[in-house]
Amino acid sequence: MPAAAALYLNDTDIDFSLHFQDLKEDGLSGGQPEILRAQLGDQRVRFDVLHGEAMAEHVASFVKYIETLDDDANRKSAAVALLDDVAIVLRLVTDEEWSEDMWQATGIAADTLDGLLFAFDSVIMPSGVVLAGPLRKEHESIRDVAGEDILE
């Protein structure tokens, strides 16, 4: 199954070239790129950059998803509260499956961009702590998934 992920960012003034290798930006809307193409670990990937109305619709849909998770109400409320100030969503688009390299690069990007990460149907904080979702029941942190501390 192809890797699926999204990064939820609160800042609109981001130099993505500081966070992604071999970055190419396509299209502009409101001063922001619409597509980012970058090297993510060992894979070349695309991120759809959602802002404005498309971002608001995506976040609203994500909130509805979070509310369906089999987690306690406090965890779900905390996850939803972290979405209040989201300004940009980077939605990963790839046909590739997760590799360890790609997973580590995604975690590092989430950490350096201070963004909430959605992967493996779970909500993951920039620190790597799994806040809600099925991954939390197996691992307290994405460090456990990677088999090492990916945020060193």
Short mmCIF file of C-alpha atoms in Angstrom, two decimals:
data_model
loop_
_atom_site.label_atom_id
_atom_site.label_comp_id
_atom_site.label_asym_id
_atom_site.label_seq_id
_atom_site.Cartn_x
_atom_site.Cartn_y
_atom_site.Cartn_z
CA MET A 1 0.00 0.00 0.00
CA PRO A 2 1.41 3.44 -0.89
CA ALA A 3 2.66 5.66 1.91
CA ALA A 4 0.04 8.13 3.07
CA ALA A 5 0.74 11.12 5.27
CA ALA A 6 0.01 14.78 5.82
CA LEU A 7 1.84 17.51 7.71
CA TYR A 8 -0.25 20.22 9.40
CA LEU A 9 1.70 23.46 9.76
CA ASN A 10 0.85 26.66 11.64
CA ASP A 11 3.26 28.94 9.81
CA THR A 12 2.76 30.35 6.30
CA ASP A 13 6.23 31.88 6.00
CA ILE A 14 8.28 28.73 5.48
CA ASP A 15 11.35 28.24 3.34
CA PHE A 16 10.68 24.60 2.42
CA SER A 17 14.16 24.28 0.89
CA LEU A 18 15.54 24.27 4.43
CA HIS A 19 13.51 21.15 5.25
CA PHE A 20 13.46 19.04 2.08
CA GLN A 21 16.27 17.82 -0.18
CA ASP A 22 16.27 18.57 -3.91
CA LEU A 23 13.12 20.70 -3.67
CA LYS A 24 11.13 21.88 -6.69
CA GLU A 25 8.10 24.13 -6.23
CA ASP A 26 5.30 24.25 -8.82
CA GLY A 27 2.45 26.73 -9.20
CA LEU A 28 1.77 29.65 -6.92
CA SER A 29 -1.42 30.59 -5.14
CA GLY A 30 -1.41 33.46 -2.68
CA GLY A 31 2.38 33.47 -2.67
CA GLN A 32 2.57 29.79 -1.72
CA PRO A 33 3.49 26.86 -3.99
CA GLU A 34 0.69 24.44 -4.89
CA ILE A 35 3.00 21.44 -5.30
CA LEU A 36 6.32 20.53 -3.72
CA ARG A 37 8.47 17.81 -5.26
CA ALA A 38 11.27 16.63 -3.00
CA GLN A 39 13.53 13.81 -2.01
CA LEU A 40 12.11 12.20 1.12
CA GLY A 41 14.60 9.70 2.37
CA ASP A 42 15.25 7.30 -0.48
CA GLN A 43 12.11 8.27 -2.46
CA ARG A 44 11.16 11.13 -4.75
CA VAL A 45 7.71 12.33 -3.62
CA ARG A 46 5.16 15.05 -4.21
CA PHE A 47 3.33 17.09 -1.61
CA ASP A 48 0.11 18.85 -2.51
CA VAL A 49 0.17 22.15 -0.64
CA LEU A 50 -3.27 22.99 0.70
CA HIS A 51 -4.09 26.49 1.87
CA GLY A 52 -7.15 28.69 1.94
CA GLU A 53 -10.50 26.99 1.33
CA ALA A 54 -8.98 23.66 0.26
CA MET A 55 -6.99 23.54 3.51
CA ALA A 56 -10.05 24.46 5.61
CA GLU A 57 -12.11 21.68 3.97
CA HIS A 58 -9.31 19.17 4.48
CA VAL A 59 -8.89 20.09 8.16
CA ALA A 60 -12.67 19.89 8.74
CA SER A 61 -12.68 16.40 7.24
CA PHE A 62 -9.67 15.44 9.38
CA VAL A 63 -11.45 16.64 12.53
CA LYS A 64 -14.39 14.37 11.68
CA TYR A 65 -11.97 11.47 11.23
CA ILE A 66 -10.29 12.15 14.60
CA GLU A 67 -13.69 12.08 16.30
CA THR A 68 -14.20 8.49 15.06
CA LEU A 69 -10.95 7.18 16.55
CA ASP A 70 -11.04 4.59 19.33
CA ASP A 71 -9.26 6.85 21.82
CA ASP A 72 -10.43 8.62 24.94
CA ALA A 73 -12.14 11.99 24.58
CA ASN A 74 -9.21 13.94 26.08
CA ARG A 75 -6.76 12.63 23.46
CA LYS A 76 -9.19 13.36 20.62
CA SER A 77 -9.89 16.86 21.97
CA ALA A 78 -6.17 17.56 22.24
CA ALA A 79 -5.62 16.43 18.64
CA VAL A 80 -8.46 18.62 17.38
CA ALA A 81 -7.21 21.62 19.39
CA LEU A 82 -3.79 21.34 17.69
CA LEU A 83 -5.52 21.89 14.35
CA ASP A 84 -7.04 25.25 15.36
CA ASP A 85 -4.14 27.32 14.01
CA VAL A 86 -3.21 25.25 10.96
CA ALA A 87 -2.29 27.49 8.03
CA ILE A 88 -0.93 25.00 5.49
CA VAL A 89 -1.31 21.26 4.93
CA LEU A 90 1.30 19.26 3.02
CA ARG A 91 -0.42 16.11 1.71
CA LEU A 92 2.02 13.39 0.67
CA VAL A 93 1.33 11.89 -2.76
CA THR A 94 3.34 8.84 -3.79
CA ASP A 95 2.94 5.37 -5.25
CA GLU A 96 5.82 4.12 -3.11
CA GLU A 97 5.44 2.14 0.08
CA TRP A 98 6.99 3.39 3.30
CA SER A 99 10.67 2.65 3.57
CA GLU A 100 12.62 3.18 6.78
CA ASP A 101 14.51 6.02 5.10
CA MET A 102 11.31 7.72 3.94
CA TRP A 103 9.65 7.29 7.35
CA GLN A 104 12.66 8.80 9.15
CA ALA A 105 12.76 11.77 6.75
CA THR A 106 9.03 12.36 7.32
CA GLY A 107 9.49 12.38 11.09
CA ILE A 108 12.44 14.75 10.85
CA ALA A 109 10.43 17.11 8.60
CA ALA A 110 7.53 17.09 11.08
CA ASP A 111 9.93 17.89 13.90
CA THR A 112 11.86 20.68 12.15
CA LEU A 113 8.68 22.23 10.73
CA ASP A 114 6.99 21.85 14.14
CA GLY A 115 4.06 20.22 12.38
CA LEU A 116 1.45 17.73 13.38
CA LEU A 117 1.85 14.54 11.36
CA PHE A 118 -0.87 12.18 10.18
CA ALA A 119 0.46 8.77 9.18
CA PHE A 120 -0.61 5.16 9.68
CA ASP A 121 -4.13 6.46 10.47
CA SER A 122 -2.72 8.18 13.57
CA VAL A 123 -2.09 11.71 14.82
CA ILE A 124 1.57 12.24 15.75
CA MET A 125 2.97 15.29 17.51
CA PRO A 126 6.18 16.98 16.27
CA SER A 127 8.04 15.35 19.16
CA GLY A 128 7.14 11.92 17.81
CA VAL A 129 4.55 11.13 20.49
CA VAL A 130 1.52 9.36 19.06
CA LEU A 131 -1.44 11.40 20.30
CA ALA A 132 -4.33 9.37 18.88
CA GLY A 133 -5.06 6.56 16.48
CA PRO A 134 -4.27 2.88 16.09
CA LEU A 135 -0.51 3.42 16.13
CA ARG A 136 -0.76 4.66 19.73
CA LYS A 137 -2.02 1.30 20.90
CA GLU A 138 1.13 -0.33 19.51
CA HIS A 139 3.71 2.42 20.10
CA GLU A 140 3.88 5.48 22.30
CA SER A 141 6.23 7.20 19.87
CA ILE A 142 7.15 7.04 16.19
CA ARG A 143 10.66 6.36 17.45
CA ASP A 144 9.36 2.88 18.30
CA VAL A 145 8.12 2.38 14.73
CA ALA A 146 11.41 3.41 13.17
CA GLY A 147 13.34 1.20 15.54
CA GLU A 148 15.55 4.09 16.62
CA ASP A 149 15.38 7.72 17.60
CA ILE A 150 14.64 9.38 14.24
CA LEU A 151 14.68 12.84 15.74
CA GLU A 152 18.31 12.87 16.88
#
